[in-house]
């Protein structure tokens, strides 16, 4: 069936995810890891929809969570605690206690004080905390500065020297069990060589720790695999990439935390044209979605391809596709070539499956939009649109 047919009765704007495409992406990573012990921990932050998490769980995915609520989401859809890991730079005492009580696989520690706090929590709960330390290899991921995390000036992780001291200290503690080592140098890398370079550094580091008597078994390379947002962007060959990682880390269980790679290109933001407008020779296509629904273009100047169902190229010209939010920075695309459009024509923003809905907001009191999935050729509502009363509930109760 044509996409137009499938979506024609649905109120715009909304997100649409193709679950078959998600499965294909997940399996391509899984197959690339054939023959070795491995864990794919899907990065829940990329898209935390429960139906999506459940779908991935059924494919045997694990989950990389960065908040207690993400862990709760994973547990809610039936993920086993040993398929969950917990990362994040600012975990509170309550967060750490929760993770310990739920007995997840390991907690990624990001600084010395956090390690001490975790030890205290484990002692109080009379348990042993399985840990990993996020090591910052000081390698430039060569990606957008806002999503680059592996340089020494970034807030994430600790240097190799500090990590060594932390590991040795943890090794001596009866409440801490260092079982993993983790790094994540950035997101949306089309060239994965910085991850390979980091993996070499971390592999040598882990070898030296294990020679000192530790028993680190999980080699966690983080996420970061990039995707093509535009036609001329070439995606990395992940089979080659994982072959190199496999050759390097064959003695370990390889853990990977992909988010974007699995969901980005399987998702679409579907919006409708409200008006066309020309100001001083500049053409604007004004649509019913905005930065409140997809903030990536405004925040990172990210480019998303936009398509429409008209192919009348004779009347095409460049336009900015903008929303109704009161900010000049509210745009979905700039200078894209589009045919002449009428009110109610569809525009589809591609590659919106990762960091789309999850980064949406109520700015301008806009309510969160619905999410749909195409599963086995059929469309299914997987998250209802928020209504006005839901949005103001907490405030009304305090009036
Ligand atoms: N693991 C850790 C520790 C992370 O911090 C991240 C992403 C991932 C895994 C997943 O990375 P991925 O495979 O998706 O690249 N909002 C930004 C992306 C922020 C990524 C944050 N960390 C965007 O829209 O581009």
Coordinates of C-alpha atoms and ligand atoms in Angstrom, one line a residue:
X1 CA 0.0 0.0 0.0
X2 CA 1.2 3.5 -0.7
X3 CA 2.4 5.6 2.2
X4 CA -0.2 8.3 1.3
X5 CA -3.0 5.7 1.7
X6 CA -1.6 4.4 5.1
X7 CA -1.4 7.9 6.6
X8 CA -4.2 9.7 5.1
X9 CA -6.7 9.6 8.0
X10 CA -4.2 10.4 10.7
X11 CA -4.0 13.9 12.3
X12 CA -0.7 15.5 11.6
X13 CA 2.0 16.1 12.8
X14 CA 3.0 12.6 14.0
X15 CA 6.0 10.3 14.1
X16 CA 6.0 7.1 12.1
X17 CA 8.5 4.3 12.6
X18 CA 9.1 1.3 10.3
X19 CA 9.6 -1.6 12.6
X20 CA 10.9 -3.9 9.8
X21 CA 13.7 -1.4 9.1
X22 CA 14.5 -1.3 12.8
X23 CA 14.7 -5.1 12.8
X24 CA 17.0 -5.1 9.8
X25 CA 19.3 -2.6 11.4
X26 CA 19.4 -4.5 14.7
X27 CA 20.1 -7.8 13.0
X28 CA 22.9 -6.3 10.9
X29 CA 24.7 -5.4 14.1
X30 CA 23.9 -8.8 15.6
X31 CA 25.1 -10.6 12.5
X32 CA 28.3 -8.5 12.5
X33 CA 29.0 -9.8 16.0
X34 CA 28.5 -13.5 15.0
X35 CA 31.0 -15.9 16.5
X36 CA 32.0 -14.0 19.6
X37 CA 30.4 -13.4 22.9
X38 CA 28.5 -10.1 22.7
X39 CA 25.8 -7.9 24.0
X40 CA 23.9 -5.2 22.1
X41 CA 22.6 -2.6 24.6
X42 CA 20.3 -0.4 22.6
X43 CA 20.7 3.2 23.8
X44 CA 17.2 4.0 25.1
X45 CA 17.8 7.7 24.9
X46 CA 17.6 7.6 21.1
X47 CA 13.9 6.6 21.2
X48 CA 12.3 5.3 24.3
X49 CA 8.9 4.3 23.0
X50 CA 7.7 1.2 25.0
X51 CA 6.4 -0.6 21.9
X52 CA 9.8 -0.1 20.2
X53 CA 11.7 -1.3 23.3
X54 CA 9.4 -4.4 23.5
X55 CA 10.0 -5.1 19.8
X56 CA 13.8 -4.8 20.4
X57 CA 13.7 -7.0 23.5
X58 CA 12.0 -9.7 21.4
X59 CA 15.0 -9.6 19.1
X60 CA 17.1 -10.2 22.2
X61 CA 18.4 -6.6 22.6
X62 CA 19.7 -5.3 25.9
X63 CA 19.3 -1.7 27.0
X64 CA 21.7 1.1 27.8
X65 CA 19.9 3.4 30.2
X66 CA 20.9 6.9 31.4
X67 CA 18.2 7.5 34.0
X68 CA 16.2 5.5 36.5
X69 CA 13.1 6.2 34.4
X70 CA 14.8 4.6 31.4
X71 CA 15.6 1.6 33.5
X72 CA 12.0 1.5 34.6
X73 CA 10.9 1.6 30.9
X74 CA 13.2 -1.4 30.2
X75 CA 11.9 -3.4 33.2
X76 CA 8.3 -2.5 32.3
X77 CA 8.6 -4.2 28.9
X78 CA 10.1 -7.3 30.5
X79 CA 13.8 -6.8 30.0
X80 CA 15.9 -9.0 32.2
X81 CA 18.0 -7.0 34.7
X82 CA 21.2 -8.7 33.3
X83 CA 20.3 -7.1 29.9
X84 CA 20.4 -3.6 31.4
X85 CA 23.3 -1.3 32.0
X86 CA 23.3 2.2 33.5
X87 CA 25.4 5.1 32.3
X88 CA 25.3 8.8 32.9
X89 CA 27.4 11.6 34.3
X90 CA 25.2 12.7 37.2
X91 CA 23.7 9.7 38.9
X92 CA 22.3 10.4 42.4
X93 CA 22.5 8.2 45.5
X94 CA 18.9 7.2 44.9
X95 CA 19.6 6.3 41.3
X96 CA 22.6 4.1 42.3
X97 CA 20.5 2.4 45.0
X98 CA 17.8 1.7 42.6
X99 CA 20.2 0.2 40.1
X100 CA 21.7 -2.0 42.8
X101 CA 18.3 -3.2 44.1
X102 CA 17.3 -4.1 40.5
X103 CA 20.5 -6.1 40.1
X104 CA 21.3 -4.8 36.6
X105 CA 24.4 -6.1 34.8
X106 CA 26.7 -3.2 35.6
X107 CA 26.8 0.5 36.4
X108 CA 29.1 2.8 34.4
X109 CA 30.9 5.0 36.8
X110 CA 32.1 8.4 35.7
X111 CA 34.1 9.9 38.6
X112 CA 35.9 9.0 41.9
X113 CA 33.3 10.5 44.1
X114 CA 30.6 8.5 42.4
X115 CA 32.6 5.3 42.9
X116 CA 32.9 6.1 46.7
X117 CA 29.2 6.8 46.9
X118 CA 28.3 3.5 45.1
X119 CA 30.6 1.6 47.5
X120 CA 28.7 3.1 50.4
X121 CA 25.3 2.3 48.8
X122 CA 26.4 -1.3 48.2
X123 CA 27.7 -1.6 51.7
X124 CA 24.4 -0.3 53.2
X125 CA 22.4 -2.7 51.0
X126 CA 24.8 -5.5 51.9
X127 CA 25.5 -6.3 48.2
X128 CA 28.3 -6.1 45.7
X129 CA 28.1 -3.6 42.8
X130 CA 29.2 -4.7 39.4
X131 CA 30.9 -1.8 37.8
X132 CA 32.4 -0.4 34.7
X133 CA 34.4 2.8 34.5
X134 CA 33.9 5.2 31.6
X135 CA 37.3 5.9 30.4
X136 CA 38.0 9.0 28.2
X137 CA 40.6 8.0 25.6
X138 CA 41.1 11.6 24.5
X139 CA 40.4 10.8 20.9
X140 CA 38.7 13.3 18.6
X141 CA 35.5 11.8 17.2
X142 CA 35.4 14.5 14.6
X143 CA 31.7 15.0 14.9
X144 CA 29.5 17.9 15.9
X145 CA 31.0 19.5 19.1
X146 CA 27.7 19.1 21.0
X147 CA 27.8 15.3 20.5
X148 CA 31.5 14.8 20.9
X149 CA 32.4 13.3 24.2
X150 CA 35.8 11.6 24.1
X151 CA 38.1 14.6 24.5
X152 CA 39.8 15.5 27.8
X153 CA 37.9 18.8 27.9
X154 CA 34.5 17.0 27.8
X155 CA 32.6 16.3 31.0
X156 CA 32.3 12.6 30.4
X157 CA 34.4 9.8 31.9
X158 CA 37.9 10.0 33.5
X159 CA 41.4 9.9 32.1
X160 CA 43.3 6.6 31.8
X161 CA 45.4 7.5 34.9
X162 CA 42.4 8.3 37.1
X163 CA 40.6 5.2 35.8
X164 CA 43.5 3.0 36.7
X165 CA 43.5 4.3 40.3
X166 CA 39.7 3.8 40.5
X167 CA 39.9 0.3 39.2
X168 CA 42.7 -0.7 41.6
X169 CA 40.8 0.8 44.5
X170 CA 37.5 -0.9 43.4
X171 CA 39.4 -4.2 43.1
X172 CA 40.3 -4.1 46.8
X173 CA 36.8 -3.2 47.9
X174 CA 34.6 -6.1 49.1
X175 CA 31.5 -4.1 47.8
X176 CA 32.7 -3.3 44.3
X177 CA 33.3 -5.8 41.5
X178 CA 34.9 -4.2 38.4
X179 CA 33.8 -6.4 35.5
X180 CA 33.7 -4.0 32.5
X181 CA 35.4 -1.1 30.9
X182 CA 33.5 1.4 28.9
X183 CA 34.1 4.3 26.5
X184 CA 31.9 6.4 24.2
X185 CA 33.6 9.2 22.3
X186 CA 30.7 10.7 20.4
X187 CA 27.7 10.3 18.3
X188 CA 26.9 10.1 14.5
X189 CA 30.4 9.1 13.4
X190 CA 30.4 8.4 9.6
X191 CA 34.1 7.5 9.9
X192 CA 34.5 4.9 12.7
X193 CA 38.3 5.0 12.8
X194 CA 38.3 7.2 16.0
X195 CA 36.3 4.4 17.7
X196 CA 38.8 1.8 16.5
X197 CA 41.7 4.0 17.7
X198 CA 40.0 4.4 21.1
X199 CA 39.3 0.6 21.3
X200 CA 43.0 -0.1 20.9
X201 CA 43.9 2.3 23.7
X202 CA 41.2 0.8 26.0
X203 CA 42.2 -2.7 25.1
X204 CA 45.8 -2.1 26.2
X205 CA 44.5 -0.5 29.3
X206 CA 42.3 -3.5 30.2
X207 CA 45.1 -5.9 29.4
X208 CA 47.3 -4.1 31.9
X209 CA 44.6 -4.1 34.5
X210 CA 43.9 -7.8 34.1
X211 CA 47.6 -8.5 34.4
X212 CA 47.4 -6.6 37.8
X213 CA 44.9 -9.2 39.0
X214 CA 41.6 -7.7 37.9
X215 CA 39.0 -9.7 36.0
X216 CA 37.5 -7.4 33.4
X217 CA 35.3 -9.4 31.0
X218 CA 33.0 -6.9 29.3
X219 CA 34.6 -4.6 26.7
X220 CA 32.1 -1.8 26.1
X221 CA 32.7 0.3 23.0
X222 CA 29.7 2.6 23.5
X223 CA 27.5 3.8 20.6
X224 CA 28.2 6.4 18.0
X225 CA 27.7 4.7 14.6
X226 CA 26.6 7.4 12.2
X227 CA 23.9 7.2 9.6
X228 CA 23.3 9.0 6.3
X229 CA 20.9 11.9 6.7
X230 CA 21.5 13.1 3.2
X231 CA 21.9 11.3 0.0
X232 CA 25.6 12.1 -0.4
X233 CA 26.5 10.8 3.1
X234 CA 28.0 7.4 3.1
X235 CA 27.3 5.1 6.0
X236 CA 30.2 3.2 7.5
X237 CA 30.6 -0.5 6.8
X238 CA 29.7 -2.0 10.1
X239 CA 30.7 -5.5 9.2
X240 CA 34.3 -4.3 8.7
X241 CA 34.1 -2.2 11.8
X242 CA 33.0 -5.1 14.0
X243 CA 35.5 -7.4 12.4
X244 CA 38.2 -5.1 13.6
X245 CA 36.7 -4.9 17.1
X246 CA 36.3 -8.6 17.2
X247 CA 39.9 -9.2 16.2
X248 CA 41.0 -6.9 19.0
X249 CA 38.7 -7.9 21.8
X250 CA 38.2 -11.6 21.2
X251 CA 39.0 -12.5 24.8
X252 CA 36.1 -10.4 26.1
X253 CA 32.3 -10.1 25.8
X254 CA 32.0 -7.2 23.4
X255 CA 29.3 -4.7 24.4
X256 CA 28.0 -2.0 22.1
X257 CA 25.4 0.7 22.7
X258 CA 23.9 1.7 19.4
X259 CA 21.0 4.2 19.4
X260 CA 20.9 6.2 16.2
X261 CA 22.1 3.4 13.9
X262 CA 19.1 1.3 14.8
X263 CA 16.3 3.8 14.7
X264 CA 17.2 7.1 12.9
X265 CA 16.5 6.1 9.3
X266 CA 13.5 4.0 10.3
X267 CA 11.6 7.1 11.5
X268 CA 9.7 9.9 9.8
X269 CA 8.1 13.1 11.1
X270 CA 4.9 13.5 9.0
X271 CA 3.7 17.1 8.8
X272 CA 1.3 19.1 6.7
X273 CA 1.7 22.4 5.0
X274 CA -0.3 25.3 6.5
X275 CA 0.8 28.2 4.3
X276 CA 3.3 29.3 1.8
X277 CA 4.7 32.8 2.2
X278 CA 7.3 34.9 0.5
X279 CA 9.1 37.7 2.4
X280 CA 11.6 39.8 0.5
X281 CA 12.2 37.1 -2.1
X282 CA 12.6 34.4 0.5
X283 CA 10.2 31.5 0.3
X284 CA 8.9 29.9 3.5
X285 CA 6.8 26.8 3.7
X286 CA 5.0 26.9 7.0
X287 CA 4.1 23.5 8.4
X288 CA 2.2 22.2 11.4
X289 CA 5.4 20.6 13.0
X290 CA 8.1 22.7 14.5
X291 CA 11.3 22.7 16.6
X292 CA 9.1 21.6 19.6
X293 CA 8.6 18.3 17.7
X294 CA 12.1 18.0 16.1
X295 CA 14.7 20.2 17.6
X296 CA 17.8 18.7 15.8
X297 CA 17.9 21.2 13.0
X298 CA 17.6 24.2 15.4
X299 CA 20.0 22.7 18.0
X300 CA 22.8 21.2 15.8
X301 CA 22.0 22.7 12.4
X302 CA 21.3 19.0 11.5
X303 CA 20.1 18.4 8.0
X304 CA 17.1 16.1 7.4
X305 CA 15.9 15.3 4.0
X306 CA 12.4 16.5 3.3
X307 CA 10.2 14.8 0.7
X308 CA 6.7 15.5 -0.5
X309 CA 4.3 13.5 -2.7
X310 CA 4.4 15.9 -5.6
X311 CA 6.9 15.6 -8.3
X312 CA 6.1 18.8 -10.3
X313 CA 9.7 19.8 -10.5
X314 CA 9.0 22.5 -13.1
X315 CA 7.6 24.7 -10.4
X316 CA 10.3 24.0 -7.8
X317 CA 12.3 26.5 -5.9
X318 CA 14.3 26.8 -2.7
X319 CA 12.4 27.3 0.5
X320 CA 12.9 27.2 4.3
X321 CA 10.5 24.8 6.0
X322 CA 9.5 26.4 9.2
X323 CA 7.1 25.8 12.1
X324 CA 4.9 28.0 14.2
X325 CA 7.1 28.4 17.2
X326 CA 8.0 32.0 18.0
X327 CA 11.8 31.7 17.3
X328 CA 13.7 32.5 14.2
X329 CA 15.7 29.4 15.0
X330 CA 12.5 27.3 14.5
X331 CA 13.1 25.5 11.2
X332 CA 13.1 22.0 10.0
X333 CA 15.2 22.6 6.9
X334 CA 16.7 25.5 5.1
X335 CA 17.1 26.1 1.4
X336 CA 15.5 22.9 0.3
X337 CA 14.1 22.6 -3.2
X338 CA 10.4 22.0 -3.1
X339 CA 7.6 22.2 -5.7
X340 CA 4.8 24.7 -5.2
X341 CA 2.7 23.4 -2.3
X342 CA -0.8 23.9 -1.1
X343 CA -2.3 23.9 2.3
X344 CA -2.8 20.3 3.5
X345 CA 0.0 18.9 1.3
X346 CA 2.2 16.4 3.2
X347 CA 5.9 16.9 3.9
X348 CA 7.8 14.0 5.3
X349 CA 10.9 14.7 7.4
X350 CA 13.2 11.7 7.0
X351 CA 15.7 10.1 9.4
X352 CA 13.7 11.3 12.4
X353 CA 13.5 8.1 14.4
X354 CA 16.4 8.9 16.7
X355 CA 16.5 11.9 19.0
X356 CA 13.2 13.1 17.6
X357 CA 10.2 12.5 19.8
X358 CA 12.4 12.0 22.9
X359 CA 13.8 15.6 22.5
X360 CA 10.4 17.2 21.9
X361 CA 9.0 19.7 24.3
X362 CA 5.9 21.6 25.3
X363 CA 7.4 25.0 24.2
X364 CA 4.7 27.4 23.2
X365 CA 2.3 25.1 25.0
X366 CA 2.3 22.7 22.1
X367 CA 1.2 19.2 23.1
X368 CA 3.3 16.1 22.4
X369 CA 2.4 14.4 19.2
X370 CA 1.4 10.8 18.5
X371 CA 3.7 8.0 17.5
X372 CA 2.8 5.3 15.0
X373 CA 4.5 2.2 13.8
X374 CA 4.3 0.2 10.6
X375 CA 4.4 -3.4 11.6
X376 CA 3.9 -6.1 9.0
X377 CA 2.5 -3.6 6.6
X378 CA -0.1 -2.3 9.0
X379 CA -0.1 0.9 10.9
X380 CA -0.5 0.9 14.7
X381 CA -0.8 3.7 17.2
X382 CA 2.1 3.3 19.7
X383 CA 1.7 6.5 21.7
X384 CA -1.3 8.7 21.9
X385 CA -1.0 12.4 21.3
X386 CA -1.0 14.4 24.5
X387 CA -4.1 16.5 25.0
X388 CA -4.3 20.0 26.6
X389 CA -5.6 18.6 30.0
X390 CA -2.8 16.1 30.2
X391 CA -0.3 18.8 29.6
X392 CA -1.6 21.1 32.3
X393 CA -2.7 18.5 34.9
X394 CA 0.1 19.1 37.4
X395 CA -0.4 22.8 37.2
X396 CA -4.2 22.6 37.6
X397 CA -3.8 20.5 40.7
X398 CA -1.7 23.2 42.2
X399 CA -4.0 26.1 41.4
Ligands
LIG1 N1 26.2 5.4 24.8 C1 26.4 6.5 25.5 C2 27.1 6.5 26.7 C3 25.9 7.7 24.9 O1 26.1 8.9 25.5 C4 25.2 7.7 23.7 C5 24.6 8.9 23.1 C6 25.0 6.4 23.1 C7 25.5 5.3 23.7 C8 24.2 6.3 21.8 O2 24.9 6.9 20.8 P1 24.4 6.7 19.3 O3 24.6 5.3 18.9 O4 22.9 7.1 19.2 O5 25.2 7.7 18.5 N2 20.8 14.3 20.6 C9 22.0 14.1 19.7 C10 22.7 12.8 20.1 C11 23.2 12.7 21.5 C12 23.9 11.4 21.8 C13 24.1 11.3 23.2 N3 24.7 10.1 23.6 C14 21.5 14.1 18.3 O6 20.3 14.4 18.0 O7 22.3 14.0 17.4

